[in-house]
Coordinates of N, CA and C in Angstrom, one line a residue:
M1 N -102.1 -7.6 -68.7 CA -101.3 -6.3 -68.7 C -100.2 -6.6 -67.6
P2 N -98.9 -6.4 -67.9 CA -97.9 -6.6 -67.0 C -97.8 -5.6 -65.9
H3 N -97.3 -6.1 -64.7 CA -97.2 -5.1 -63.6 C -96.0 -4.3 -63.8
I4 N -96.2 -3.0 -63.8 CA -95.1 -2.0 -63.8 C -94.5 -1.7 -62.3
P5 N -93.4 -2.1 -62.1 CA -92.9 -1.9 -60.7 C -93.0 -0.4 -60.3
L6 N -93.4 -0.2 -59.0 CA -93.6 1.1 -58.4 C -92.4 1.3 -57.4
V7 N -91.7 2.5 -57.6 CA -90.6 2.8 -56.7 C -91.0 4.0 -55.9
A8 N -90.8 4.1 -54.6 CA -91.0 5.2 -53.8 C -89.7 6.0 -53.6
I9 N -89.6 7.2 -53.8 CA -88.4 8.0 -53.6 C -88.7 9.0 -52.4
V10 N -87.8 8.8 -51.4 CA -88.0 9.7 -50.2 C -86.7 10.5 -50.1
D11 N -86.8 11.8 -50.3 CA -85.7 12.7 -50.2 C -86.2 14.1 -50.0
D12 N -85.6 14.9 -49.1 CA -86.1 16.2 -48.9 C -85.7 17.1 -50.0
D13 N -84.8 16.8 -50.9 CA -84.4 17.7 -52.1 C -85.2 17.4 -53.2
E14 N -86.0 18.4 -53.6 CA -87.0 18.2 -54.7 C -86.2 17.9 -56.0
S15 N -85.1 18.6 -56.3 CA -84.4 18.3 -57.5 C -83.9 16.9 -57.6
I16 N -83.5 16.3 -56.5 CA -83.1 14.9 -56.5 C -84.3 14.0 -56.8
R17 N -85.4 14.3 -56.1 CA -86.6 13.5 -56.3 C -87.1 13.5 -57.8
E18 N -87.1 14.7 -58.4 CA -87.5 14.9 -59.8 C -86.5 14.1 -60.8
A19 N -85.2 14.3 -60.5 CA -84.2 13.6 -61.4 C -84.4 12.1 -61.3
L20 N -84.5 11.6 -60.2 CA -84.6 10.2 -60.0 C -85.9 9.7 -60.6
C21 N -87.0 10.4 -60.4 CA -88.2 9.9 -61.0 C -88.2 9.9 -62.6
D22 N -87.5 11.0 -63.1 CA -87.3 11.0 -64.6 C -86.5 9.7 -65.0
L23 N -85.4 9.5 -64.3 CA -84.6 8.3 -64.7 C -85.4 7.1 -64.6
L24 N -86.2 6.9 -63.6 CA -87.0 5.7 -63.4 C -88.1 5.5 -64.5
M25 N -88.7 6.6 -64.8 CA -89.7 6.6 -65.8 C -89.1 6.2 -67.2
V26 N -88.0 6.7 -67.5 CA -87.3 6.4 -68.8 C -86.9 5.0 -68.8
A27 N -86.6 4.4 -67.6 CA -86.4 2.9 -67.5 C -87.6 2.0 -67.5
G28 N -88.8 2.6 -67.5 CA -90.0 1.9 -67.6 C -90.7 1.6 -66.3
L29 N -90.2 2.2 -65.2 CA -90.6 2.0 -63.9 C -91.6 3.2 -63.5
A30 N -92.5 3.0 -62.6 CA -93.4 4.0 -62.1 C -92.7 4.5 -60.8
C31 N -93.0 5.7 -60.4 CA -92.4 6.3 -59.2 C -93.5 7.2 -58.4
R32 N -93.3 7.2 -57.2 CA -94.0 8.2 -56.3 C -93.0 8.9 -55.4
T33 N -93.0 10.1 -55.3 CA -92.1 10.9 -54.5 C -92.7 11.4 -53.2
F34 N -91.8 11.5 -52.2 CA -92.1 11.9 -50.9 C -91.1 12.9 -50.4
D35 N -91.4 14.0 -49.8 CA -90.4 15.0 -49.3 C -89.8 14.6 -47.9
G36 N -90.2 13.5 -47.4 CA -89.7 13.1 -46.1 C -90.3 11.8 -45.6
A37 N -89.7 11.2 -44.6 CA -90.2 9.9 -44.1 C -91.4 9.9 -43.6
P38 N -91.9 11.0 -42.8 CA -93.3 11.0 -42.3 C -94.3 11.0 -43.4
A39 N -94.1 11.7 -44.5 CA -95.0 11.6 -45.7 C -95.2 10.2 -46.2
F40 N -94.1 9.6 -46.4 CA -94.1 8.2 -46.9 C -94.9 7.3 -45.9
L41 N -94.6 7.3 -44.7 CA -95.3 6.5 -43.7 C -96.8 6.8 -43.5
A42 N -97.2 8.0 -43.8 CA -98.5 8.5 -43.6 C -99.4 8.1 -44.9
D43 N -98.8 7.8 -46.0 CA -99.4 7.5 -47.3 C -99.8 6.0 -47.4
R44 N -101.0 5.7 -47.2 CA -101.4 4.3 -47.4 C -101.1 3.7 -48.6
A45 N -101.1 4.5 -49.7 CA -100.8 3.9 -51.1 C -99.3 3.5 -51.1
A46 N -98.5 4.1 -50.3 CA -97.0 3.7 -50.3 C -96.8 2.3 -49.9
R47 N -97.8 1.6 -49.3 CA -97.7 0.2 -49.0 C -97.6 -0.7 -50.2
G48 N -98.0 -0.2 -51.3 CA -98.0 -1.0 -52.5 C -96.7 -0.8 -53.4
V49 N -95.7 -0.2 -52.8 CA -94.6 0.0 -53.6 C -93.7 -1.3 -53.7
D50 N -92.9 -1.4 -54.7 CA -92.0 -2.6 -54.9 C -90.6 -2.3 -54.4
C51 N -90.3 -1.1 -54.3 CA -88.9 -0.7 -53.8 C -88.9 0.6 -53.2
L52 N -88.1 0.9 -52.2 CA -88.0 2.3 -51.6 C -86.5 2.8 -51.8
I53 N -86.4 4.0 -52.3 CA -85.1 4.7 -52.4 C -85.2 5.8 -51.4
T54 N -84.3 5.9 -50.4 CA -84.3 6.9 -49.4 C -83.0 7.5 -49.2
D55 N -83.0 8.9 -48.8 CA -81.8 9.6 -48.4 C -81.7 9.3 -46.9
V56 N -80.5 9.7 -46.3 CA -80.3 9.4 -44.9 C -80.6 10.7 -44.1
R57 N -80.1 11.7 -44.4 CA -80.2 13.0 -43.7 C -81.4 13.8 -44.3
M58 N -82.5 13.8 -43.5 CA -83.7 14.6 -43.8 C -84.3 15.1 -42.4
P59 N -84.9 16.2 -42.5 CA -85.5 16.8 -41.4 C -86.7 15.9 -40.9
G60 N -86.9 15.9 -39.6 CA -88.0 15.1 -39.0 C -87.7 13.7 -38.7
M61 N -87.2 12.9 -39.7 CA -86.9 11.6 -39.5 C -85.8 11.1 -40.5
S62 N -84.9 10.5 -40.1 CA -83.8 10.1 -41.0 C -84.2 8.9 -41.8
G63 N -83.4 8.7 -42.9 CA -83.7 7.4 -43.7 C -83.4 6.2 -42.9
L64 N -82.4 6.2 -41.9 CA -82.2 5.0 -41.1 C -83.4 4.7 -40.3
E65 N -84.0 5.9 -39.7 CA -85.2 5.7 -38.9 C -86.3 5.2 -39.7
L66 N -86.4 5.7 -40.9 CA -87.5 5.1 -41.8 C -87.3 3.7 -42.1
L67 N -86.1 3.2 -42.3 CA -85.7 1.9 -42.5 C -86.1 1.1 -41.3
E68 N -85.8 1.6 -40.1 CA -86.1 0.9 -38.9 C -87.6 0.7 -38.7
R69 N -88.4 1.7 -39.0 CA -89.8 1.7 -38.9 C -90.4 0.7 -39.9
V70 N -89.9 0.7 -41.1 CA -90.4 -0.3 -42.1 C -90.2 -1.7 -41.7
R71 N -89.0 -2.0 -41.2 CA -88.7 -3.3 -40.7 C -89.5 -3.7 -39.4
A72 N -89.7 -2.7 -38.5 CA -90.5 -2.9 -37.3 C -91.9 -3.3 -37.6
D73 N -92.4 -2.8 -38.8 CA -93.8 -3.2 -39.2 C -93.8 -4.5 -39.8
G74 N -92.7 -5.2 -39.9 CA -92.6 -6.5 -40.5 C -92.5 -6.6 -42.0
S75 N -92.1 -5.5 -42.6 CA -92.0 -5.4 -44.0 C -90.6 -5.8 -44.5
N76 N -90.4 -6.6 -45.5 CA -89.2 -6.9 -46.2 C -89.1 -6.1 -47.5
L77 N -89.7 -5.0 -47.5 CA -89.6 -4.2 -48.8 C -88.2 -3.9 -49.1
P78 N -87.7 -4.0 -50.3 CA -86.4 -3.7 -50.7 C -86.1 -2.2 -50.6
V79 N -85.1 -1.8 -49.9 CA -84.7 -0.5 -49.6 C -83.2 -0.2 -50.2
I80 N -83.2 0.9 -50.9 CA -81.8 1.3 -51.4 C -81.6 2.7 -50.8
V81 N -80.5 2.8 -50.1 CA -80.1 4.1 -49.5 C -79.3 4.8 -50.5
L82 N -79.6 6.1 -50.8 CA -78.9 6.9 -51.7 C -78.6 8.2 -51.0
T83 N -77.4 8.5 -50.7 CA -77.0 9.4 -49.8 C -75.7 10.1 -50.1
S84 N -75.4 11.3 -49.6 CA -74.0 11.9 -49.6 C -73.3 11.6 -48.3
V85 N -74.0 11.0 -47.3 CA -73.4 10.6 -46.1 C -72.3 9.5 -46.2
L86 N -71.1 9.8 -45.7 CA -70.0 8.9 -45.8 C -69.7 8.3 -44.4
D87 N -70.7 8.0 -43.6 CA -70.6 7.5 -42.2 C -70.7 5.9 -42.3
Q88 N -69.6 5.3 -42.0 CA -69.4 3.9 -42.1 C -70.4 3.2 -41.1
G89 N -70.6 3.8 -40.0 CA -71.4 3.2 -39.0 C -72.9 3.2 -39.4
A90 N -73.4 4.3 -40.1 CA -74.6 4.5 -40.6 C -74.8 3.4 -41.7
R91 N -73.9 3.3 -42.5 CA -73.9 2.3 -43.7 C -74.0 0.9 -43.1
A92 N -73.2 0.6 -42.1 CA -73.3 -0.8 -41.5 C -74.7 -1.0 -40.9
R93 N -75.2 0.0 -40.3 CA -76.6 -0.2 -39.7 C -77.7 -0.3 -40.8
A94 N -77.5 0.5 -41.8 CA -78.5 0.2 -42.9 C -78.4 -1.2 -43.5
L95 N -77.2 -1.7 -43.7 CA -77.1 -3.0 -44.3 C -77.6 -4.0 -43.3
E96 N -77.3 -3.8 -42.0 CA -77.8 -4.8 -41.0 C -79.2 -4.8 -40.9
L97 N -79.9 -3.8 -41.2 CA -81.4 -3.6 -41.3 C -81.9 -4.2 -42.5
G98 N -81.1 -4.6 -43.5 CA -81.5 -5.3 -44.7 C -81.6 -4.4 -45.9
A99 N -81.0 -3.3 -45.9 CA -81.0 -2.4 -47.1 C -80.3 -3.2 -48.2
Q100 N -80.9 -3.1 -49.4 CA -80.4 -3.7 -50.6 C -79.0 -3.2 -50.9
A101 N -78.9 -1.9 -50.8 CA -77.6 -1.2 -51.2 C -77.5 0.2 -50.5
W102 N -76.2 0.6 -50.3 CA -75.9 1.9 -49.9 C -75.1 2.6 -51.0
L103 N -75.7 3.5 -51.7 CA -75.1 4.2 -52.8 C -74.9 5.7 -52.4
T104 N -73.7 6.2 -52.9 CA -73.4 7.6 -52.6 C -73.7 8.5 -53.7
K105 N -74.2 9.7 -53.4 CA -74.5 10.8 -54.4 C -73.2 11.4 -54.7
P106 N -73.0 11.8 -56.0 CA -73.8 11.5 -57.2 C -73.6 10.0 -57.5
V107 N -74.7 9.3 -58.0 CA -74.6 7.9 -58.5 C -74.8 7.8 -59.9
A108 N -74.0 6.9 -60.5 CA -74.2 6.7 -61.9 C -75.5 6.0 -62.1
D109 N -76.3 6.4 -63.2 CA -77.6 5.9 -63.5 C -77.5 4.4 -63.5
D110 N -76.6 3.8 -64.3 CA -76.5 2.4 -64.4 C -76.3 1.6 -63.1
A111 N -75.5 2.2 -62.1 CA -75.4 1.7 -60.8 C -76.7 1.6 -60.1
L112 N -77.4 2.7 -60.2 CA -78.7 2.7 -59.5 C -79.7 1.7 -60.1
L113 N -79.7 1.7 -61.4 CA -80.6 0.8 -62.1 C -80.3 -0.6 -61.8
D114 N -79.1 -1.0 -61.8 CA -78.6 -2.4 -61.6 C -79.1 -2.7 -60.2
Q115 N -78.9 -1.9 -59.1 CA -79.4 -2.2 -57.8 C -80.9 -2.4 -57.8
L116 N -81.6 -1.5 -58.6 CA -83.1 -1.6 -58.6 C -83.5 -2.9 -59.2
K117 N -82.8 -3.3 -60.2 CA -83.1 -4.6 -60.9 C -83.0 -5.7 -59.9
A118 N -81.9 -5.7 -59.2 CA -81.6 -6.7 -58.2 C -82.7 -6.7 -57.1
A119 N -83.1 -5.5 -56.7 CA -84.1 -5.4 -55.6 C -85.5 -5.9 -56.0
I120 N -85.8 -5.5 -57.3 CA -87.2 -5.8 -57.7 C -87.3 -7.1 -58.2
G121 N -86.2 -7.6 -58.8 CA -86.1 -8.9 -59.5 C -86.3 -8.8 -61.0
S122 N -85.3 -9.4 -61.7 CA -85.3 -9.2 -63.1 C -86.5 -9.7 -63.8
E123 N -87.2 -10.7 -63.2 CA -88.4 -11.2 -63.8 C -89.6 -10.1 -63.8
H124 N -89.4 -9.1 -63.0 CA -90.4 -8.0 -62.9 C -90.0 -6.8 -63.6
W125 N -88.7 -6.8 -64.1 CA -88.1 -5.7 -64.8 C -88.8 -5.3 -66.1
P126 N -89.1 -4.1 -66.3 CA -89.8 -3.8 -67.6 C -89.0 -4.1 -68.8
V127 N -89.6 -4.5 -69.9 CA -88.8 -4.7 -71.1 C -88.3 -3.4 -71.6
E128 N -87.1 -3.3 -72.2 CA -86.5 -2.2 -72.7 C -87.4 -1.7 -73.8
P129 N -87.7 -0.3 -73.8 CA -88.6 0.2 -75.0 C -87.7 0.0 -76.3
G130 N -88.4 -0.3 -77.4 CA -87.8 -0.4 -78.7 C -87.6 1.0 -79.4
P131 N -86.9 0.9 -80.5 CA -86.7 2.2 -81.2 C -87.9 2.8 -81.8

């Protein structure tokens, strides 16, 4: 049975989490959602994800702080930052920490899926469902 890539979505906006999860499931990916960085870090099952999508501005811990924590733990988990923040300094910091991409909301579905495919690796990408 082929491995279905699991993507974690960390965003404090429930409607964003739901919309992203719907998109990923249609694309053949599995997803887990978290309402903030602390919830992601506290969930031991989150260690099994293949990619992380995170917002930047969230209460408690920002997406950049989450990315710093992930890297400090020695993980090279692919991370995609999806945010409405237009701060070039924050963008530069995220990319310096090894973020796969910095995408701004609203993002085109194809742009996000292309970045996910690059992050996960096309060899792990699910086969498109047939008619």
